[in-house]
PDB file of C-alpha atoms in Angstrom:
ATOM      1  CA  MET A   1     -17.017 -19.463 -14.344  1.00  0.00           C
ATOM      2  CA  ASN A   2     -16.755 -15.902 -15.568  1.00  0.00           C
ATOM      3  CA  ASN A   3     -13.394 -14.459 -16.503  1.00  0.00           C
ATOM      4  CA  HIS A   4     -12.538 -11.299 -14.526  1.00  0.00           C
ATOM      5  CA  PHE A   5      -8.765 -10.994 -15.637  1.00  0.00           C
ATOM      6  CA  TYR A   6      -7.813  -7.579 -16.758  1.00  0.00           C
ATOM      7  CA  ALA A   7      -4.767  -5.479 -17.613  1.00  0.00           C
ATOM      8  CA  ILE A   8      -4.356  -1.958 -16.574  1.00  0.00           C
ATOM      9  CA  LEU A   9      -2.555  -0.003 -19.268  1.00  0.00           C
ATOM     10  CA  ASP A  10       0.484   2.140 -18.661  1.00  0.00           C
ATOM     11  CA  ASP A  11      -1.112   5.091 -20.537  1.00  0.00           C
ATOM     12  CA  GLY A  12      -1.601   7.638 -17.680  1.00  0.00           C
ATOM     13  CA  ASN A  13      -5.278   6.940 -17.742  1.00  0.00           C
ATOM     14  CA  TYR A  14      -5.735   3.631 -15.922  1.00  0.00           C
ATOM     15  CA  SER A  15      -7.532   2.249 -18.995  1.00  0.00           C
ATOM     16  CA  VAL A  16      -8.484  -1.246 -18.491  1.00  0.00           C
ATOM     17  CA  ARG A  17      -8.288  -4.215 -21.127  1.00  0.00           C
ATOM     18  CA  ARG A  18      -9.985  -7.672 -20.668  1.00  0.00           C
ATOM     19  CA  ILE A  19      -7.547 -10.514 -20.974  1.00  0.00           C
ATOM     20  CA  GLU A  20      -9.119 -13.262 -22.742  1.00  0.00           C
ATOM     21  CA  LEU A  21      -8.356 -16.712 -21.150  1.00  0.00           C
ATOM     22  CA  THR A  22      -9.364 -20.328 -22.133  1.00  0.00           C
ATOM     23  CA  GLN A  23     -12.013 -21.699 -19.829  1.00  0.00           C
ATOM     24  CA  SER A  24      -9.635 -24.224 -18.279  1.00  0.00           C
ATOM     25  CA  LEU A  25      -7.153 -21.414 -17.256  1.00  0.00           C
ATOM     26  CA  VAL A  26      -9.824 -19.044 -15.682  1.00  0.00           C
ATOM     27  CA  THR A  27     -10.077 -21.202 -12.445  1.00  0.00           C
ATOM     28  CA  GLY A  28      -6.284 -21.320 -12.152  1.00  0.00           C
ATOM     29  CA  ILE A  29      -5.741 -17.560 -12.450  1.00  0.00           C
ATOM     30  CA  GLN A  30      -8.565 -16.831 -10.051  1.00  0.00           C
ATOM     31  CA  LYS A  31      -7.104 -19.247  -7.658  1.00  0.00           C
ATOM     32  CA  LEU A  32      -3.560 -17.714  -7.840  1.00  0.00           C
ATOM     33  CA  PHE A  33      -4.798 -14.116  -7.313  1.00  0.00           C
ATOM     34  CA  VAL A  34      -7.390 -14.830  -4.577  1.00  0.00           C
ATOM     35  CA  GLN A  35      -5.046 -17.133  -2.555  1.00  0.00           C
ATOM     36  CA  SER A  36      -2.198 -14.776  -2.786  1.00  0.00           C
ATOM     37  CA  GLY A  37      -4.504 -11.919  -1.711  1.00  0.00           C
ATOM     38  CA  GLU A  38      -5.521 -13.969   1.284  1.00  0.00           C
ATOM     39  CA  THR A  39      -2.068 -14.215   2.446  1.00  0.00           C
ATOM     40  CA  LEU A  40      -1.751 -10.544   2.307  1.00  0.00           C
ATOM     41  CA  ILE A  41      -5.070  -9.575   4.194  1.00  0.00           C
ATOM     42  CA  GLY A  42      -5.841 -12.896   5.989  1.00  0.00           C
ATOM     43  CA  ASP A  43      -7.434 -13.333   9.417  1.00  0.00           C
ATOM     44  CA  ASN A  44      -4.125 -13.642  11.132  1.00  0.00           C
ATOM     45  CA  ILE A  45      -2.626 -10.515   9.554  1.00  0.00           C
ATOM     46  CA  GLU A  46      -2.544  -7.282  11.532  1.00  0.00           C
ATOM     47  CA  ASP A  47      -3.095  -4.012   9.353  1.00  0.00           C
ATOM     48  CA  TYR A  48      -1.452  -0.719   9.982  1.00  0.00           C
ATOM     49  CA  GLU A  49      -2.251   2.647   8.336  1.00  0.00           C
ATOM     50  CA  PHE A  50       0.653   3.600   6.139  1.00  0.00           C
ATOM     51  CA  ASP A  51       2.364   6.745   7.334  1.00  0.00           C
ATOM     52  CA  GLY A  52       5.327   7.073   4.778  1.00  0.00           C
ATOM     53  CA  ASN A  53       7.915   5.141   6.925  1.00  0.00           C
ATOM     54  CA  TYR A  54       6.851   1.959   8.585  1.00  0.00           C
ATOM     55  CA  THR A  55       8.008  -1.459   7.217  1.00  0.00           C
ATOM     56  CA  PRO A  56       5.680  -4.349   7.989  1.00  0.00           C
ATOM     57  CA  GLU A  57       6.576  -7.671   9.665  1.00  0.00           C
ATOM     58  CA  ALA A  58       5.751 -10.941   8.006  1.00  0.00           C
ATOM     59  CA  ASP A  59       2.281 -10.897   9.831  1.00  0.00           C
ATOM     60  CA  GLU A  60       1.494  -7.341   9.053  1.00  0.00           C
ATOM     61  CA  VAL A  61       0.209  -5.366   6.114  1.00  0.00           C
ATOM     62  CA  LEU A  62      -0.096  -1.662   5.467  1.00  0.00           C
ATOM     63  CA  PHE A  63      -3.196   0.180   4.098  1.00  0.00           C
ATOM     64  CA  VAL A  64      -4.188   3.623   2.921  1.00  0.00           C
ATOM     65  CA  GLU A  65      -7.892   4.941   3.074  1.00  0.00           C
ATOM     66  CA  MET A  66      -9.001   5.240  -0.650  1.00  0.00           C
ATOM     67  CA  LYS A  67     -12.633   6.098  -1.111  1.00  0.00           C
ATOM     68  CA  ASP A  68     -12.655   4.380  -4.499  1.00  0.00           C
ATOM     69  CA  LEU A  69     -10.508   3.389  -7.387  1.00  0.00           C
ATOM     70  CA  PRO A  70     -10.273   5.340 -10.682  1.00  0.00           C
ATOM     71  CA  GLY A  71     -13.560   5.185 -12.484  1.00  0.00           C
ATOM     72  CA  THR A  72     -11.856   3.376 -15.415  1.00  0.00           C
ATOM     73  CA  ILE A  73     -11.251   0.396 -13.081  1.00  0.00           C
ATOM     74  CA  THR A  74     -14.491   0.378 -11.125  1.00  0.00           C
ATOM     75  CA  ASP A  75     -16.390   0.418 -14.401  1.00  0.00           C
ATOM     76  CA  ILE A  76     -15.746  -3.357 -14.463  1.00  0.00           C
ATOM     77  CA  ARG A  77     -18.054  -3.768 -11.594  1.00  0.00           C
ATOM     78  CA  ARG A  78     -20.951  -3.329 -13.838  1.00  0.00           C
ATOM     79  CA  THR A  79     -19.912  -5.590 -16.862  1.00  0.00           C
ATOM     80  CA  SER A  80     -16.968  -6.961 -18.445  1.00  0.00           C
ATOM     81  CA  LEU A  81     -18.544  -7.329 -21.722  1.00  0.00           C
ATOM     82  CA  GLY A  82     -17.944  -3.595 -22.669  1.00  0.00           C
ATOM     83  CA  VAL A  83     -14.307  -3.645 -21.886  1.00  0.00           C
ATOM     84  CA  ARG A  84     -12.057  -3.896 -24.897  1.00  0.00           C
ATOM     85  CA  VAL A  85      -9.861  -6.956 -25.357  1.00  0.00           C
ATOM     86  CA  LEU A  86      -6.120  -6.375 -24.733  1.00  0.00           C
ATOM     87  CA  ASP A  87      -3.980  -5.794 -27.851  1.00  0.00           C
ATOM     88  CA  PHE A  88      -0.871  -7.376 -26.482  1.00  0.00           C
ATOM     89  CA  SER A  89       1.351  -6.423 -29.397  1.00  0.00           C
ATOM     90  CA  LYS A  90       0.513  -2.785 -29.220  1.00  0.00           C
ATOM     91  CA  GLU A  91      -0.432  -1.819 -25.652  1.00  0.00           C
ATOM     92  CA  SER A  92       1.813  -1.593 -22.603  1.00  0.00           C
ATOM     93  CA  ILE A  93       0.700  -3.104 -19.390  1.00  0.00           C
ATOM     94  CA  LYS A  94       1.122  -1.496 -15.942  1.00  0.00           C
ATOM     95  CA  ALA A  95      -0.585  -3.992 -13.799  1.00  0.00           C
ATOM     96  CA  LEU A  96      -2.701  -7.213 -13.805  1.00  0.00           C
ATOM     97  CA  LEU A  97      -5.945  -7.250 -12.133  1.00  0.00           C
ATOM     98  CA  TRP A  98      -8.259  -9.961 -10.973  1.00  0.00           C
ATOM     99  CA  TYR A  99     -11.758  -8.701  -9.882  1.00  0.00           C
ATOM    100  CA  ASP A 100     -13.845 -10.964  -7.395  1.00  0.00           C
ATOM    101  CA  GLN A 101     -17.333  -9.826  -8.273  1.00  0.00           C
ATOM    102  CA  LYS A 102     -19.065 -11.631  -5.307  1.00  0.00           C
ATOM    103  CA  GLU A 103     -16.837 -10.173  -2.643  1.00  0.00           C
ATOM    104  CA  ASP A 104     -16.223  -6.814  -4.521  1.00  0.00           C
ATOM    105  CA  ILE A 105     -12.453  -7.182  -4.025  1.00  0.00           C
ATOM    106  CA  PHE A 106      -9.610  -6.133  -6.592  1.00  0.00           C
ATOM    107  CA  TYR A 107      -6.452  -8.059  -6.647  1.00  0.00           C
ATOM    108  CA  PHE A 108      -3.386  -6.280  -8.298  1.00  0.00           C
ATOM    109  CA  GLN A 109       0.018  -7.365  -9.513  1.00  0.00           C
ATOM    110  CA  SER A 110       2.523  -4.927 -10.671  1.00  0.00           C
ATOM    111  CA  PHE A 111       3.711  -5.474 -14.215  1.00  0.00           C
ATOM    112  CA  ASP A 112       6.551  -4.246 -16.333  1.00  0.00           C
ATOM    113  CA  ASN A 113       8.141  -5.109 -19.721  1.00  0.00           C
ATOM    114  CA  ARG A 114      10.623  -7.590 -18.124  1.00  0.00           C
ATOM    115  CA  LYS A 115       7.593 -10.101 -17.800  1.00  0.00           C
ATOM    116  CA  ARG A 116       6.864  -9.835 -21.659  1.00  0.00           C
ATOM    117  CA  LEU A 117       8.335 -12.755 -23.397  1.00  0.00           C
ATOM    118  CA  ASP A 118       7.536 -11.750 -27.006  1.00  0.00           C
ATOM    119  CA  HIS A 119      10.878 -10.101 -27.474  1.00  0.00           C
ATOM    120  CA  LYS A 120      13.011 -12.696 -25.560  1.00  0.00           C
ATOM    121  CA  PHE A 121      14.512 -15.843 -26.916  1.00  0.00           C
ATOM    122  CA  VAL A 122      12.441 -18.157 -25.015  1.00  0.00           C
ATOM    123  CA  LEU A 123      12.668 -22.030 -25.629  1.00  0.00           C
ATOM    124  CA  PHE A 124       9.957 -24.602 -24.897  1.00  0.00           C
ATOM    125  CA  GLU A 125       9.999 -28.362 -25.084  1.00  0.00           C
ATOM    126  CA  ASP A 126       7.892 -29.930 -28.056  1.00  0.00           C
ATOM    127  CA  LYS A 127       7.969 -33.692 -28.472  1.00  0.00           C
ATOM    128  CA  LYS A 128      11.377 -33.972 -26.700  1.00  0.00           C
ATOM    129  CA  MET A 129      12.764 -31.214 -28.925  1.00  0.00           C
ATOM    130  CA  PHE A 130      13.188 -27.499 -28.024  1.00  0.00           C
ATOM    131  CA  ASN A 131      11.713 -24.799 -30.137  1.00  0.00           C
ATOM    132  CA  GLN A 132      11.579 -21.131 -30.015  1.00  0.00           C
ATOM    133  CA  LEU A 133       8.607 -19.440 -28.532  1.00  0.00           C
ATOM    134  CA  SER A 134       7.255 -17.215 -31.304  1.00  0.00           C
ATOM    135  CA  ASP A 135       3.818 -16.379 -29.943  1.00  0.00           C
ATOM    136  CA  ASN A 136       2.948 -13.375 -27.739  1.00  0.00           C
ATOM    137  CA  ALA A 137       3.430 -14.553 -23.976  1.00  0.00           C
ATOM    138  CA  PHE A 138       3.882 -12.960 -20.500  1.00  0.00           C
ATOM    139  CA  ILE A 139       4.660 -14.034 -17.051  1.00  0.00           C
ATOM    140  CA  VAL A 140       1.962 -14.198 -14.270  1.00  0.00           C
ATOM    141  CA  GLU A 141       3.777 -14.227 -10.763  1.00  0.00           C
ATOM    142  CA  ASP A 142       2.247 -16.182  -7.902  1.00  0.00           C
ATOM    143  CA  THR A 143       1.865 -12.977  -5.760  1.00  0.00           C
ATOM    144  CA  VAL A 144      -0.451  -9.989  -5.271  1.00  0.00           C
ATOM    145  CA  HIS A 145       1.134  -6.620  -4.654  1.00  0.00           C
ATOM    146  CA  ALA A 146      -2.144  -4.810  -3.592  1.00  0.00           C
ATOM    147  CA  VAL A 147      -5.643  -5.605  -2.614  1.00  0.00           C
ATOM    148  CA  TYR A 148      -8.483  -3.046  -2.581  1.00  0.00           C
ATOM    149  CA  SER A 149     -11.477  -3.835  -0.504  1.00  0.00           C
ATOM    150  CA  ASP A 150     -14.086  -1.709   1.593  1.00  0.00           C
ATOM    151  CA  GLY A 151     -12.415   1.640   0.952  1.00  0.00           C
ATOM    152  CA  ARG A 152      -8.898   0.473   1.602  1.00  0.00           C
ATOM    153  CA  LEU A 153      -5.912  -0.371  -0.400  1.00  0.00           C
ATOM    154  CA  TYR A 154      -3.704  -2.857   1.295  1.00  0.00           C
ATOM    155  CA  PHE A 155      -0.066  -3.630   0.500  1.00  0.00           C
ATOM    156  CA  LYS A 156       3.188  -4.875   1.784  1.00  0.00           C
ATOM    157  CA  SER A 157       5.643  -2.760  -0.312  1.00  0.00           C
ATOM    158  CA  TYR A 158       4.932   0.968  -0.879  1.00  0.00           C
ATOM    159  CA  ALA A 159       7.114   0.810  -4.024  1.00  0.00           C
ATOM    160  CA  ASN A 160       5.156  -2.027  -5.656  1.00  0.00           C
ATOM    161  CA  ALA A 161       1.849  -0.537  -4.747  1.00  0.00           C
ATOM    162  CA  ASN A 162       2.796   2.881  -5.975  1.00  0.00           C
ATOM    163  CA  LYS A 163       3.680   1.501  -9.329  1.00  0.00           C
ATOM    164  CA  ILE A 164       0.030   0.535  -9.643  1.00  0.00           C
ATOM    165  CA  LEU A 165      -1.791   3.410  -8.085  1.00  0.00           C
ATOM    166  CA  PRO A 166      -0.227   6.713  -6.822  1.00  0.00           C
ATOM    167  CA  LEU A 167      -0.290   6.773  -2.944  1.00  0.00           C
ATOM    168  CA  GLY A 168       1.430  10.140  -2.321  1.00  0.00           C
ATOM    169  CA  ASP A 169      -1.927  11.898  -1.648  1.00  0.00           C
ATOM    170  CA  HIS A 170      -3.149   9.244   0.750  1.00  0.00           C
ATOM    171  CA  PHE A 171      -0.740   9.742   3.617  1.00  0.00           C
ATOM    172  CA  LYS A 172       0.885  12.719   5.343  1.00  0.00           C
ATOM    173  CA  LEU A 173       4.108  13.158   7.163  1.00  0.00           C
ATOM    174  CA  THR A 174       4.645  16.037   9.670  1.00  0.00           C
ATOM    175  CA  THR A 175       6.033  19.316   8.150  1.00  0.00           C
ATOM    176  CA  GLU A 176       8.120  22.080   9.714  1.00  0.00           C
ATOM    177  CA  GLU A 177       4.878  24.019  10.004  1.00  0.00           C
ATOM    178  CA  ASP A 178       3.313  21.238  11.903  1.00  0.00           C
ATOM    179  CA  ILE A 179       6.298  21.213  14.408  1.00  0.00           C
ATOM    180  CA  GLN A 180       6.011  24.957  14.868  1.00  0.00           C
ATOM    181  CA  GLN A 181       2.375  24.495  15.563  1.00  0.00           C
ATOM    182  CA  LEU A 182       2.992  21.711  17.992  1.00  0.00           C
ATOM    183  CA  ALA A 183       5.598  23.855  19.891  1.00  0.00           C
ATOM    184  CA  MET A 184       2.703  26.227  20.675  1.00  0.00           C
ATOM    185  CA  ASP A 185       0.682  23.477  22.529  1.00  0.00           C
ATOM    186  CA  PRO A 186       0.309  24.519  26.148  1.00  0.00           C
ATOM    187  CA  LYS A 187       0.993  20.905  27.359  1.00  0.00           C
ATOM    188  CA  LEU A 188       4.478  20.738  25.727  1.00  0.00           C
ATOM    189  CA  SER A 189       7.875  22.333  26.425  1.00  0.00           C
ATOM    190  CA  PHE A 190      10.399  22.308  23.571  1.00  0.00           C
ATOM    191  CA  GLU A 191      11.921  24.735  21.054  1.00  0.00           C
ATOM    192  CA  ALA A 192      10.586  24.304  17.549  1.00  0.00           C
ATOM    193  CA  ASP A 193      13.778  25.116  15.811  1.00  0.00           C
ATOM    194  CA  TRP A 194      15.541  22.359  17.836  1.00  0.00           C
ATOM    195  CA  LEU A 195      13.080  19.697  16.893  1.00  0.00           C
ATOM    196  CA  ILE A 196      12.903  20.732  13.231  1.00  0.00           C
ATOM    197  CA  LYS A 197      16.658  20.500  13.012  1.00  0.00           C
ATOM    198  CA  LYS A 198      16.842  17.039  14.877  1.00  0.00           C
ATOM    199  CA  SER A 199      13.683  15.432  13.054  1.00  0.00           C
ATOM    200  CA  ASN A 200      14.146  12.648  10.627  1.00  0.00           C
ATOM    201  CA  SER A 201      11.363  10.554   9.030  1.00  0.00           C
ATOM    202  CA  THR A 202      11.038   8.453  12.312  1.00  0.00           C
ATOM    203  CA  ILE A 203      10.333  11.488  14.427  1.00  0.00           C
ATOM    204  CA  LYS A 204       7.987  12.845  12.036  1.00  0.00           C
ATOM    205  CA  LYS A 205       6.229   9.579  11.915  1.00  0.00           C
ATOM    206  CA  LEU A 206       5.818   9.548  15.731  1.00  0.00           C
ATOM    207  CA  ILE A 207       4.510  12.981  15.711  1.00  0.00           C
ATOM    208  CA  THR A 208       1.948  12.220  12.990  1.00  0.00           C
ATOM    209  CA  LYS A 209       0.781   9.302  15.098  1.00  0.00           C
ATOM    210  CA  VAL A 210       0.446  11.378  18.192  1.00  0.00           C
ATOM    211  CA  GLU A 211      -1.484  13.997  16.310  1.00  0.00           C
ATOM    212  CA  LYS A 212      -3.852  11.428  14.746  1.00  0.00           C
ATOM    213  CA  ALA A 213      -4.642   9.757  18.133  1.00  0.00           C
ATOM    214  CA  GLY A 214      -5.403  13.136  19.598  1.00  0.00           C
ATOM    215  CA  ILE A 215      -3.534  12.253  22.843  1.00  0.00           C
ATOM    216  CA  LEU A 216      -2.612  15.817  23.853  1.00  0.00           C
ATOM    217  CA  ALA A 217      -6.218  17.009  23.299  1.00  0.00           C
ATOM    218  CA  ARG A 218      -7.879  14.162  25.152  1.00  0.00           C
ATOM    219  CA  TYR A 219      -5.537  13.696  28.133  1.00  0.00           C
ATOM    220  CA  GLU A 220      -3.847  15.828  31.022  1.00  0.00           C
ATOM    221  CA  THR A 221      -0.118  15.594  30.974  1.00  0.00           C
ATOM    222  CA  THR A 222      -0.170  13.691  34.300  1.00  0.00           C
ATOM    223  CA  ALA A 223      -2.365  11.109  32.905  1.00  0.00           C
ATOM    224  CA  ILE A 224       0.033  10.760  29.964  1.00  0.00           C
ATOM    225  CA  GLN A 225       2.954  10.547  32.211  1.00  0.00           C
ATOM    226  CA  LEU A 226       1.317   7.800  34.327  1.00  0.00           C
ATOM    227  CA  SER A 227       0.286   5.836  31.196  1.00  0.00           C
ATOM    228  CA  ALA A 228       3.920   6.060  29.893  1.00  0.00           C
ATOM    229  CA  LYS A 229       5.212   4.839  33.226  1.00  0.00           C
ATOM    230  CA  LYS A 230       2.985   1.765  33.058  1.00  0.00           C
ATOM    231  CA  ALA A 231       4.689   1.117  29.671  1.00  0.00           C
ATOM    232  CA  PHE A 232       8.183   1.623  31.201  1.00  0.00           C
ATOM    233  CA  LEU A 233       8.512   5.026  29.360  1.00  0.00           C
ATOM    234  CA  ASP A 234      10.113   8.006  31.213  1.00  0.00           C
ATOM    235  CA  ILE A 235       8.185  11.237  30.719  1.00  0.00           C
ATOM    236  CA  SER A 236       9.277  14.348  32.665  1.00  0.00           C
ATOM    237  CA  LEU A 237       7.165  17.314  33.491  1.00  0.00           C
ATOM    238  CA  ASP A 238       8.313  20.969  34.226  1.00  0.00           C
ATOM    239  CA  GLU A 239       7.032  23.010  37.010  1.00  0.00           C
ATOM    240  CA  ASP A 240       4.091  24.137  34.895  1.00  0.00           C
ATOM    241  CA  GLY A 241       3.182  20.607  34.099  1.00  0.00           C
ATOM    242  CA  LYS A 242       4.246  20.701  30.614  1.00  0.00           C
ATOM    243  CA  ILE A 243       5.923  17.554  29.060  1.00  0.00           C
ATOM    244  CA  ILE A 244       9.671  18.189  28.596  1.00  0.00           C
ATOM    245  CA  PHE A 245      11.075  16.983  25.306  1.00  0.00           C
ATOM    246  CA  PRO A 246      14.463  15.018  26.111  1.00  0.00           C
ATOM    247  CA  LYS A 247      17.577  16.712  24.495  1.00  0.00           C
ATOM    248  CA  ASP A 248      18.696  13.315  23.483  1.00  0.00           C
ATOM    249  CA  ILE A 249      16.834  12.605  20.175  1.00  0.00           C
ATOM    250  CA  LYS A 250      17.135   8.902  20.787  1.00  0.00           C
ATOM    251  CA  GLN A 251      14.933   9.243  23.884  1.00  0.00           C
ATOM    252  CA  VAL A 252      12.451  11.037  21.756  1.00  0.00           C
ATOM    253  CA  ARG A 253      12.234   8.033  19.354  1.00  0.00           C
ATOM    254  CA  ALA A 254      11.859   5.641  22.381  1.00  0.00           C
TER     255      ALA A 254
END
């Protein structure tokens, strides 16, 4: 079995290094990453596009659209032979990576210096006696923090995924300018300054979802009101047929 285990360096350039493994260890590392990845994006997992706020449940996963990974990472698709071997004593690791060449899937695990054992006083058992570990060593956790497949990066925790790849450019929350523009929509009735003052990340997330879905552009307000009623939501229209934003911000969130 080919070894596709790599380290992404913490050098600001996403430089990749090959981690040499004994042949007996390759299968174990592959199994750990692939099986952990399957729990993240398995058949029974619902995926939701990340919008900067939502926290997934146990059976949910977040994703961002990402056309491709940095070129230094995708270069391993062609061959691993040209990738330099990790110099563990001199190079700092940002993330561990297993690449499934057959399925073209990248499995990432966030890494920091706390997982390095070379500077820690680690004891290991040797013939019923304990000795101090003096060789280079590091911890590989039994989890995957992000999976890249088919133009999407999947993850549970934004904080962990963002340590591996910057996600700030891949999602957008509603701005004050967006709210002012929304207030000009002929199907809505509210004061922009009021909503700007009352808006928090939850409200902004809801506005972003409405804009992405194109609900106002696609449907008349009476149809929106009827659909909301079926979902046990109360939407009021003014005499001009515009949707009235409730003054109670809790009702807006509902």
